[in-house]
Coordinates of C-alpha atoms (C1' of nucleotides) in Angstrom, one line a residue:
Chain A
M1 CA 92.3 118.8 126.5
T2 CA 91.9 116.0 123.5
D3 CA 90.5 117.6 120.3
K4 CA 89.5 115.2 117.6
N5 CA 90.2 117.8 115.2
T6 CA 94.1 118.1 116.0
A7 CA 96.5 116.7 113.4
A8 CA 97.8 113.9 115.8
T9 CA 94.5 111.9 115.8
S10 CA 94.1 112.3 112.3
S11 CA 96.9 110.0 110.9
D12 CA 98.4 106.9 111.8
S13 CA 101.9 108.1 111.5
S14 CA 101.4 111.0 113.6
Q15 CA 105.1 111.2 114.9
N16 CA 106.1 112.2 111.6
E17 CA 104.1 115.2 111.3
L18 CA 105.7 117.0 114.3
H19 CA 109.0 117.8 111.7
G20 CA 109.2 115.2 108.9
P21 CA 110.4 111.9 109.2
L22 CA 113.2 110.5 111.8
I23 CA 116.0 108.9 110.5
V24 CA 114.9 105.6 112.3
D25 CA 111.9 105.9 110.2
V26 CA 113.8 106.2 106.8
L27 CA 116.0 103.6 107.5
A28 CA 113.1 101.3 108.0
N29 CA 110.3 102.6 105.4
S30 CA 112.1 104.9 102.8
K31 CA 113.7 103.5 99.7
P32 CA 115.9 105.3 97.2
G33 CA 114.0 108.0 94.9
D34 CA 112.3 109.3 98.1
S35 CA 112.3 112.9 98.7
L36 CA 112.3 114.4 102.2
E37 CA 113.5 116.9 104.6
L38 CA 115.6 115.7 108.0
K39 CA 116.6 117.8 110.8
G40 CA 119.0 116.7 113.1
W41 CA 122.9 117.4 114.3
V42 CA 126.3 117.0 112.7
R43 CA 127.9 114.1 114.2
S44 CA 130.8 114.7 111.5
K45 CA 131.9 116.0 108.6
R46 CA 134.4 114.7 105.9
E47 CA 135.0 116.7 102.9
S48 CA 136.9 116.8 99.6
K49 CA 137.8 120.4 98.8
A50 CA 137.6 119.7 95.1
G51 CA 133.7 119.1 95.1
I52 CA 131.7 116.9 97.6
A53 CA 131.3 116.8 101.1
F54 CA 129.9 114.1 103.6
V55 CA 127.9 114.7 106.8
A56 CA 126.8 112.0 109.3
L57 CA 123.5 113.4 110.5
H58 CA 122.4 112.0 113.8
D59 CA 118.9 112.7 115.3
G60 CA 118.8 110.2 118.3
S61 CA 115.8 108.3 117.1
C62 CA 118.3 105.2 116.4
F63 CA 121.9 104.4 116.7
D64 CA 122.9 104.9 112.9
A65 CA 123.3 108.3 111.5
L66 CA 122.6 108.9 107.9
Q67 CA 125.0 110.0 105.5
I68 CA 124.1 113.1 103.6
V69 CA 126.2 113.8 100.4
I70 CA 126.7 117.5 99.3
D71 CA 128.0 118.7 96.1
A72 CA 130.3 121.7 96.0
T73 CA 127.7 123.5 93.6
L74 CA 125.3 123.9 96.3
E75 CA 124.7 127.9 96.7
N76 CA 125.5 128.1 100.4
Y77 CA 128.4 125.3 100.1
A78 CA 130.4 127.9 102.2
D79 CA 128.0 127.0 105.3
V80 CA 128.6 123.5 104.7
Q81 CA 132.2 123.8 104.9
A82 CA 132.0 125.7 107.9
L83 CA 129.8 122.9 109.6
S84 CA 131.4 120.8 112.7
A85 CA 130.5 118.3 115.1
G86 CA 127.1 119.5 117.0
C87 CA 125.7 122.0 114.6
A88 CA 122.1 121.4 114.1
I89 CA 120.8 121.6 110.7
S90 CA 117.8 120.8 108.2
V91 CA 118.4 118.9 105.2
E92 CA 116.3 118.6 102.0
G93 CA 117.1 115.9 99.6
K94 CA 116.5 112.6 97.8
L95 CA 117.8 109.3 98.9
V96 CA 119.9 107.2 96.9
E97 CA 121.8 104.1 96.9
S98 CA 125.4 104.8 98.6
E99 CA 128.2 104.5 96.4
G100 CA 130.4 104.2 99.4
K101 CA 131.0 101.1 101.5
G102 CA 129.5 102.0 105.0
Q103 CA 126.1 102.2 104.3
T104 CA 123.4 101.0 101.8
I105 CA 121.6 104.3 101.7
E106 CA 122.2 108.1 102.0
M107 CA 120.7 111.5 100.9
Q108 CA 121.9 113.8 98.1
A109 CA 121.2 117.2 99.4
S110 CA 119.4 119.5 97.5
S111 CA 119.5 122.2 100.2
V112 CA 121.0 122.5 103.7
T113 CA 120.0 124.8 106.1
V114 CA 122.0 125.7 109.2
I115 CA 119.7 125.8 112.4
G116 CA 122.6 126.2 115.0
W117 CA 126.0 126.7 114.8
V118 CA 128.5 125.6 117.3
E119 CA 130.0 128.9 118.6
D120 CA 133.8 127.5 119.2
P121 CA 134.3 124.0 117.6
E122 CA 137.7 123.8 119.5
T123 CA 136.3 124.1 122.9
Y124 CA 132.9 122.1 122.2
P125 CA 132.9 119.5 124.6
I126 CA 131.9 116.9 122.4
A127 CA 134.6 116.7 119.9
K128 CA 134.9 114.4 117.3
K129 CA 136.8 111.9 118.9
R130 CA 136.7 109.4 121.7
H131 CA 136.0 110.4 125.3
T132 CA 136.2 108.6 128.8
F133 CA 132.6 108.2 130.9
E134 CA 134.4 109.8 133.2
Y135 CA 134.9 113.1 131.6
L136 CA 131.4 112.8 130.0
R137 CA 130.1 112.5 133.5
S138 CA 131.3 116.5 133.7
V139 CA 129.3 117.2 130.8
A140 CA 126.2 115.3 131.4
H141 CA 123.9 117.6 129.5
L142 CA 125.8 117.3 126.2
R143 CA 126.6 113.4 127.0
P144 CA 123.5 112.2 124.9
R145 CA 124.9 113.4 121.9
T146 CA 127.5 110.7 122.1
N147 CA 127.0 107.0 120.4
A148 CA 127.3 105.6 124.3
F149 CA 124.8 107.7 125.9
G150 CA 122.4 107.8 123.2
A151 CA 122.4 104.0 123.1
I152 CA 122.0 103.8 127.1
S153 CA 119.2 106.4 126.9
R154 CA 117.2 104.3 124.2
V155 CA 117.7 101.2 126.4
R156 CA 116.6 102.7 129.2
S157 CA 113.5 103.9 127.6
V158 CA 112.8 100.5 126.0
L159 CA 113.3 98.9 129.7
S160 CA 111.1 101.5 131.1
S161 CA 108.3 100.7 128.5
A162 CA 108.7 97.2 128.9
V163 CA 108.3 97.1 132.5
H164 CA 104.9 98.7 132.2
R165 CA 103.9 96.2 129.3
Y166 CA 105.0 93.3 131.3
Y167 CA 102.7 94.3 134.4
H168 CA 99.7 95.6 132.2
E169 CA 99.6 92.2 130.3
R170 CA 99.4 90.5 133.6
H171 CA 96.8 92.7 135.3
F172 CA 99.1 94.6 137.7
H173 CA 97.8 98.3 138.1
W174 CA 100.7 100.9 138.5
V175 CA 100.2 102.8 141.5
N176 CA 101.8 106.0 142.0
T177 CA 103.1 106.1 145.4
P178 CA 104.2 109.2 147.3
L179 CA 107.6 111.0 147.3
I180 CA 107.3 112.7 150.1
T181 CA 106.7 110.8 153.6
T182 CA 106.4 111.4 157.3
S183 CA 107.2 108.0 158.5
D184 CA 110.6 107.8 159.1
C185 CA 110.7 103.9 159.4
E186 CA 110.3 102.8 155.8
G187 CA 113.0 100.4 156.6
A188 CA 115.9 101.1 154.4
G189 CA 118.8 103.9 154.6
E190 CA 119.1 107.6 155.5
L191 CA 116.4 110.2 154.7
F192 CA 116.4 113.6 153.1
R193 CA 114.7 116.0 155.0
V194 CA 111.8 118.1 153.5
S195 CA 111.0 121.2 155.0
T196 CA 110.0 124.6 154.6
L197 CA 111.1 125.7 158.0
D198 CA 113.1 128.9 158.3
M199 CA 116.7 127.2 159.0
V200 CA 118.0 130.4 160.5
N201 CA 115.1 131.2 162.8
T202 CA 114.0 128.0 163.6
P203 CA 110.9 127.2 165.8
R204 CA 111.5 125.8 168.7
M205 CA 109.9 123.6 171.4
P206 CA 110.3 124.4 175.1
D207 CA 112.9 121.8 175.4
G208 CA 114.6 123.3 172.6
S209 CA 114.0 120.7 169.8
V210 CA 112.9 121.8 166.6
D211 CA 108.9 122.4 166.3
F212 CA 108.1 120.5 163.5
G213 CA 104.2 121.2 164.3
K214 CA 105.1 124.3 162.4
D215 CA 106.6 122.8 159.5
F216 CA 104.8 122.4 156.0
F217 CA 103.1 119.0 156.9
G218 CA 102.7 119.7 160.6
A219 CA 105.1 116.9 161.2
E220 CA 108.8 116.1 160.1
A221 CA 108.9 114.9 156.4
F222 CA 111.2 113.1 154.3
L223 CA 111.8 112.1 150.8
T224 CA 110.7 108.2 150.3
V225 CA 113.1 105.4 150.4
S226 CA 110.6 103.1 149.2
G227 CA 106.9 103.0 147.9
Q228 CA 106.5 99.4 149.6
L229 CA 104.3 100.3 152.4
N230 CA 102.3 102.4 150.6
V231 CA 101.6 99.9 147.5
E232 CA 100.8 97.1 150.1
S233 CA 97.8 98.9 150.9
Y234 CA 96.8 98.8 147.2
A235 CA 97.8 95.4 146.8
M236 CA 95.3 94.8 149.4
A237 CA 92.5 96.1 147.2
L238 CA 93.6 95.3 143.6
S239 CA 95.4 92.1 144.4
R240 CA 98.4 92.9 141.8
V241 CA 100.0 96.2 141.7
Y242 CA 103.8 97.9 141.1
T243 CA 105.2 101.1 141.8
F244 CA 107.9 102.6 139.4
G245 CA 109.3 105.8 140.2
P246 CA 112.2 107.8 142.0
T247 CA 113.4 106.8 145.3
F248 CA 115.8 108.8 147.5
R249 CA 118.6 107.6 150.0
A250 CA 120.7 109.8 151.8
E251 CA 123.4 107.5 152.4
N252 CA 126.9 108.5 152.2
S253 CA 127.7 105.8 149.5
N254 CA 130.6 106.5 147.0
T255 CA 130.3 103.6 144.9
S256 CA 129.7 102.8 141.4
R257 CA 126.5 100.9 142.7
H258 CA 124.6 103.8 144.6
L259 CA 123.1 107.0 143.8
A260 CA 121.2 109.2 146.0
E261 CA 118.1 109.5 143.6
F262 CA 117.5 106.4 141.8
W263 CA 114.4 104.7 140.2
M264 CA 113.0 101.6 141.3
I265 CA 110.2 99.1 140.5
E266 CA 108.3 97.4 143.3
P267 CA 105.6 94.9 142.3
E268 CA 103.5 93.7 145.4
V269 CA 101.1 90.8 144.9
A270 CA 98.3 89.5 147.2
F271 CA 97.8 85.9 147.9
A272 CA 101.4 85.2 146.8
D273 CA 104.5 83.5 148.8
L274 CA 108.1 83.7 148.8
N275 CA 108.0 80.9 146.0
D276 CA 105.7 82.9 143.8
N277 CA 107.7 86.2 144.4
A278 CA 110.8 84.2 143.0
A279 CA 109.1 82.9 140.3
L280 CA 107.8 86.5 139.4
A281 CA 111.2 88.0 139.7
E282 CA 112.9 85.5 137.3
D283 CA 110.2 85.7 134.8
F284 CA 110.0 89.6 134.9
L285 CA 113.9 89.8 134.8
K286 CA 113.7 87.4 131.4
Y287 CA 110.8 89.4 129.9
L288 CA 113.1 92.7 130.0
F289 CA 116.3 91.3 128.8
N290 CA 114.1 89.5 125.9
A291 CA 112.5 93.1 125.1
V292 CA 116.2 94.6 124.9
L293 CA 117.3 92.0 122.5
N294 CA 114.3 92.3 120.0
E295 CA 114.0 96.1 120.6
C296 CA 117.7 97.7 120.7
E297 CA 119.6 95.4 118.5
D298 CA 121.8 98.2 117.0
D299 CA 122.4 99.7 120.6
M300 CA 123.2 96.3 121.9
A301 CA 125.6 95.4 119.0
F302 CA 127.7 98.6 120.0
F303 CA 127.8 97.6 123.8
A304 CA 128.9 94.3 122.8
Q305 CA 131.5 95.6 120.6
R306 CA 132.7 98.7 122.6
V307 CA 131.6 98.3 126.3
D308 CA 131.4 94.6 127.2
K309 CA 131.7 91.9 124.6
D310 CA 129.5 89.8 126.6
A311 CA 126.7 92.1 126.7
I312 CA 124.5 90.3 124.2
V313 CA 125.7 86.8 124.9
R314 CA 124.7 87.3 128.7
L315 CA 121.4 88.1 128.0
E316 CA 120.4 85.5 125.4
Q317 CA 121.8 82.7 127.7
M318 CA 119.7 84.1 130.5
Q319 CA 116.4 83.2 128.3
N320 CA 117.3 79.3 128.9
A321 CA 119.0 79.4 132.3
E322 CA 116.9 78.5 135.4
F323 CA 118.0 80.9 138.4
E324 CA 119.5 79.1 141.1
R325 CA 117.5 79.1 144.3
M326 CA 119.3 78.5 147.3
D327 CA 118.5 79.1 151.2
Y328 CA 120.6 81.4 153.0
T329 CA 121.6 78.3 155.3
D330 CA 122.7 76.2 152.3
A331 CA 124.8 79.3 151.1
I332 CA 126.5 79.6 154.2
K333 CA 127.4 75.8 154.4
I334 CA 128.9 76.2 150.5
L335 CA 130.8 79.1 151.9
E336 CA 132.3 77.5 154.8
N337 CA 133.3 74.4 152.8
C338 CA 134.8 76.2 149.8
K339 CA 138.5 76.3 149.6
K340 CA 138.3 80.1 149.1
S341 CA 139.9 82.4 151.5
F342 CA 137.8 85.5 152.1
E343 CA 138.6 88.8 153.8
F344 CA 135.2 88.7 155.9
P345 CA 134.1 85.5 158.3
V346 CA 131.5 83.3 157.1
S347 CA 128.8 82.6 159.7
W348 CA 125.2 81.8 159.9
G349 CA 123.5 85.0 161.2
A350 CA 126.0 87.8 159.6
D351 CA 125.0 89.1 156.5
L352 CA 126.8 87.9 153.5
Q353 CA 129.5 90.5 152.1
S354 CA 129.9 91.5 148.3
E355 CA 132.8 89.0 148.1
H356 CA 130.6 86.1 149.4
E357 CA 127.9 87.3 147.1
R358 CA 130.2 87.5 144.1
Y359 CA 131.6 83.9 144.9
L360 CA 128.1 82.4 145.0
T361 CA 126.7 84.0 141.7
E362 CA 129.8 84.2 139.8
E363 CA 132.2 81.1 140.5
H364 CA 129.7 78.5 142.4
V365 CA 126.8 78.9 140.0
G366 CA 127.7 81.0 137.2
R367 CA 124.4 82.6 137.0
P368 CA 121.9 84.3 138.7
V369 CA 121.3 83.1 142.3
V370 CA 118.0 83.5 144.4
L371 CA 119.2 83.4 148.2
M372 CA 116.1 82.8 150.6
N373 CA 115.1 82.7 153.9
Y374 CA 117.6 84.9 155.9
P375 CA 118.2 85.0 159.5
K376 CA 115.3 87.4 161.0
Q377 CA 117.9 89.5 162.7
I378 CA 119.7 91.2 159.6
K379 CA 116.4 91.8 157.7
A380 CA 113.2 94.1 157.9
F381 CA 110.3 94.3 160.3
Y382 CA 108.0 93.9 157.6
M383 CA 109.2 90.1 156.2
R384 CA 107.5 87.3 157.4
L385 CA 108.7 84.9 160.1
N386 CA 109.2 81.5 158.9
D387 CA 108.0 78.2 161.1
D388 CA 111.5 78.0 162.4
E389 CA 111.2 81.2 164.1
K390 CA 114.9 82.1 163.2
T391 CA 114.5 83.1 159.5
V392 CA 112.2 85.2 157.5
A393 CA 110.9 84.9 153.8
A394 CA 113.2 86.9 152.4
M395 CA 115.1 86.8 149.0
D396 CA 117.9 88.5 147.0
V397 CA 118.3 88.3 143.5
L398 CA 121.9 88.2 142.9
A399 CA 123.7 88.8 139.5
P400 CA 127.1 88.1 138.2
G401 CA 129.2 91.2 137.7
I402 CA 126.7 93.4 139.3
G403 CA 125.7 91.7 142.9
E404 CA 122.1 92.4 144.5
I405 CA 119.8 93.5 141.7
I406 CA 116.4 92.3 143.4
G407 CA 115.6 92.3 147.3
G408 CA 112.2 91.1 148.4
S409 CA 110.2 89.1 150.7
Q410 CA 106.7 87.6 151.6
R411 CA 105.3 90.2 154.1
E412 CA 104.2 89.4 157.5
E413 CA 100.5 89.4 157.4
R414 CA 99.6 88.4 160.9
L415 CA 99.3 91.3 163.1
D416 CA 100.5 89.6 166.1
Y417 CA 103.8 88.8 164.5
L418 CA 104.2 92.1 163.2
D419 CA 103.8 93.9 166.1
K420 CA 106.2 91.8 167.7
R421 CA 108.4 92.7 165.2
L422 CA 107.6 96.4 165.5
V423 CA 108.3 96.1 169.2
E424 CA 111.6 94.6 168.7
Q425 CA 112.7 97.2 166.5
G426 CA 111.1 100.2 168.6
L427 CA 108.8 101.2 165.7
D428 CA 105.6 100.0 167.7
T429 CA 104.4 103.7 168.2
H430 CA 104.5 104.2 164.2
L431 CA 102.5 102.8 161.3
D432 CA 99.0 102.3 162.7
W433 CA 97.8 102.5 159.2
Y434 CA 100.2 99.8 158.0
R435 CA 98.6 97.9 161.1
D436 CA 95.0 98.3 159.7
L437 CA 96.1 96.2 156.5
R438 CA 96.6 93.5 159.0
R439 CA 93.4 94.0 160.8
Y440 CA 90.8 94.5 158.2
G441 CA 91.1 91.7 155.8
T442 CA 94.7 90.3 156.0
A443 CA 96.1 87.8 153.4
P444 CA 99.5 86.7 152.3
H445 CA 101.4 89.0 149.9
A446 CA 104.7 89.3 148.5
G447 CA 106.8 91.8 146.7
F448 CA 110.4 92.8 145.7
G449 CA 112.3 96.0 144.6
L450 CA 114.6 96.3 141.6
G451 CA 117.0 98.9 141.3
F452 CA 116.2 100.3 137.8
E453 CA 119.8 101.8 137.2
R454 CA 121.5 98.4 138.4
L455 CA 119.1 96.8 135.7
V456 CA 120.3 99.1 133.1
N457 CA 123.7 98.6 133.7
Y458 CA 123.4 94.8 133.7
V459 CA 121.8 95.0 130.6
T460 CA 124.5 97.3 128.8
G461 CA 127.5 96.3 130.4
M462 CA 128.1 99.6 131.7
E463 CA 129.9 99.6 135.0
N464 CA 129.2 102.7 136.8
I465 CA 125.8 103.9 137.9
R466 CA 126.2 107.3 137.3
D467 CA 126.1 106.3 133.6
A468 CA 122.5 104.6 133.7
I469 CA 120.9 107.9 134.8
P470 CA 120.7 111.0 133.0
F471 CA 121.5 113.3 135.5
P472 CA 123.3 111.4 138.7
R473 CA 122.8 112.6 142.2
V474 CA 125.2 111.3 144.5
P475 CA 127.1 112.7 147.8
R476 CA 128.6 116.3 147.2
S477 CA 127.3 116.1 143.7
A478 CA 124.0 117.1 142.0
P479 CA 125.3 119.6 139.1
F480 CA 122.9 120.1 136.1
Chain B
rU1 C1' 132.8 107.0 156.1
rC2 C1' 137.4 104.1 155.7
rC3 C1' 141.5 102.4 152.3
rC4 C1' 143.9 103.0 147.7
rC5 C1' 145.1 105.9 143.0
rG6 C1' 145.0 110.4 140.3
rG7 C1' 144.2 116.0 139.0
rU8 C1' 149.8 119.2 133.5
rA9 C1' 146.7 122.0 126.1
rG10 C1' 139.3 121.4 124.5
rC11 C1' 140.1 115.6 125.5
rU12 C1' 143.9 111.3 126.8
rC13 C1' 148.6 111.3 128.7
rA14 C1' 154.1 111.7 129.3
rG15 C1' 157.5 115.0 131.9
rU16 C1' 164.0 111.5 134.5
rC17 C1' 168.3 114.0 139.6
rG18 C1' 164.4 120.6 141.5
rG19 C1' 166.5 124.3 136.9
rU20 C1' 159.7 128.4 133.5
rA21 C1' 156.7 122.2 129.7
rG22 C1' 155.8 117.9 125.3
rA23 C1' 153.0 113.9 122.5
rG24 C1' 148.8 111.7 120.2
rC25 C1' 144.0 113.1 119.4
rA26 C1' 140.5 117.4 118.5
rA27 C1' 140.5 122.6 116.5
rA28 C1' 141.9 125.9 112.6
rU29 C1' 144.2 126.7 107.7
rG30 C1' 145.8 124.4 103.0
rA31 C1' 146.1 119.6 99.7
rC32 C1' 143.2 115.3 97.7
rU33 C1' 136.5 114.0 92.7
rG34 C1' 133.1 109.1 97.2
rU35 C1' 134.8 109.7 102.5
rU36 C1' 133.4 105.8 106.7
rA37 C1' 137.2 107.3 113.9
rA38 C1' 139.4 109.6 106.0
rU39 C1' 144.6 110.7 104.8
rC40 C1' 148.8 113.9 104.3
rA41 C1' 151.0 119.1 105.8
rU42 C1' 151.1 123.4 108.6
rU43 C1' 149.5 126.4 112.5
rG44 C1' 147.5 128.2 117.3
rG45 C1' 146.5 126.6 121.9
rG46 C1' 149.3 126.0 129.1
rU47 C1' 147.0 129.9 136.2
rC48 C1' 150.7 122.2 135.8
rG49 C1' 143.5 121.7 140.8
rG50 C1' 143.5 126.0 145.3
rC51 C1' 146.1 128.0 149.2
rG52 C1' 150.7 127.8 152.3
rG53 C1' 155.6 126.1 152.8
rU54 C1' 161.1 124.6 151.6
rU55 C1' 164.4 126.3 148.2
rC56 C1' 168.6 130.8 144.7
rA57 C1' 164.9 127.9 141.7
rA58 C1' 158.9 123.9 142.3
rG59 C1' 155.0 120.6 137.4
rU60 C1' 158.5 117.8 140.5
rC61 C1' 159.6 117.9 147.6
rC62 C1' 156.3 119.2 152.5
rG63 C1' 151.8 120.3 154.9
rU64 C1' 146.4 121.2 153.9
rC65 C1' 142.0 121.7 151.5
rC66 C1' 138.9 120.8 147.0
rC67 C1' 137.8 117.7 143.1
rG68 C1' 137.8 113.0 140.4
rG69 C1' 138.5 107.3 139.9
rG70 C1' 138.8 102.3 141.9
rG71 C1' 137.6 99.3 146.2
rA72 C1' 135.1 98.2 151.1
rG73 C1' 130.8 99.4 154.4
rC74 C1' 125.1 100.7 153.6
rC75 C1' 122.0 98.8 150.2
rA76 C1' 118.3 98.7 145.0

RNA sequence: UCCCCGGUAGCUCAGUCGGUAGAGCAAAUGACUGUUAAUCAUUGGGUCGGCGGUUCAAGUCCGUCCCGGGGAGCCA
């Protein structure tokens, strides 16, 4: 489809040829005296009836709006007077140094064209006032027009780009694992069924059970809960790989940290052990934080001012701090010996509760903690059994304020050990293809999963994961 | 799924002892020659989440359902 004659390939500023410059370009590159045309939406309008109107024009390309100064002598000034928040307009004019205090540069308009009116300013859901995040969730199709959701969107996009850049620079290859799977044992959570069967007249087997052989894939199918098993097969050929895509869990989880549809990043590295895995997780997170600090200065300043005053400091301090690495067994000792009284008991062999994780990362250490080597009975079948035969080479990265942000492990590469775990978990009749990876040139390998929305929240200081994804899907709610 | 809290104007909330509703913001209109969440004045705006019950009378009390928030479990 590429064509050397298209405009996009004939210029080094191709983005500008779509419809004139964006405000981000103007603020970075233009100077007083330049004439240009801008298109965007009205954030606010202040006017002095006797002769002048100020419109804050926003196009989402950056945090800032550009102030447009409009003289009453303009022939369609009545239109300008009728503008309200949300109107789409096109403005031609000349950049001038601002006489006002809030900005250094502004545009003196020579013409203003209204592209789209707001039909009823009083009921426009994004009125020129503060709104709660809770309310904005109910107008998720309009909330990107606010400062906060504009900023979240740009940070999310920059993070996503940095994820790919980080791995690309280190010769990891992006593998697009399937979203539909017929294996019901990927090891995490409840699954969403994918089916084209008639739910009213369902085909049945003689014993009355559903005949999934007649279903679209000829077998029971689900939305994936993880791309890990699939991406392991590519790690066993391309050495360094990662997935980055949507994931689905049909858990009835009603918390500020869970979504039914979320994005996950899962690197998988051949010939790596658990320590390599922990080092990768730490280096990766630091790279992402650094990217946001460098590329989203204005957006981060907004979060620090309006959402979480520590938003920037937290990421800056991370650059120098080593993540604390701690064995599960040592963590249990710390929890048992600390004076704090917990609601749930602490004992070796039990999974840590939220309150325990929070104590470790927030109070005991005060920065991210990598917890390693968990009891095998509380972890998944694919995690590598340690020499003590009691623990597996698993790790969780816990972050202050957000809890588990990464979960990963060194994988069991020895077929006999893997088979033993599969039998223990009653999965031995499945996953022959996964066993093949251990039969043909097996090798140590390790990887982890990073919840992308949890990362977005950690970076921005936002508290509810429903605000970290454009259109959140949670139990009993998938509007838009 | 469990435990708490909530649902009243476009938004955020108040509403006393049960007696048919109020504020701020937003909006509209007007005033002001440079505003910055402009300011000042005026005006309009209500199925009090749904259903049922108690009562002469319910926003208010009772039951139930729905929706939202916080926390827990599960996890990323």
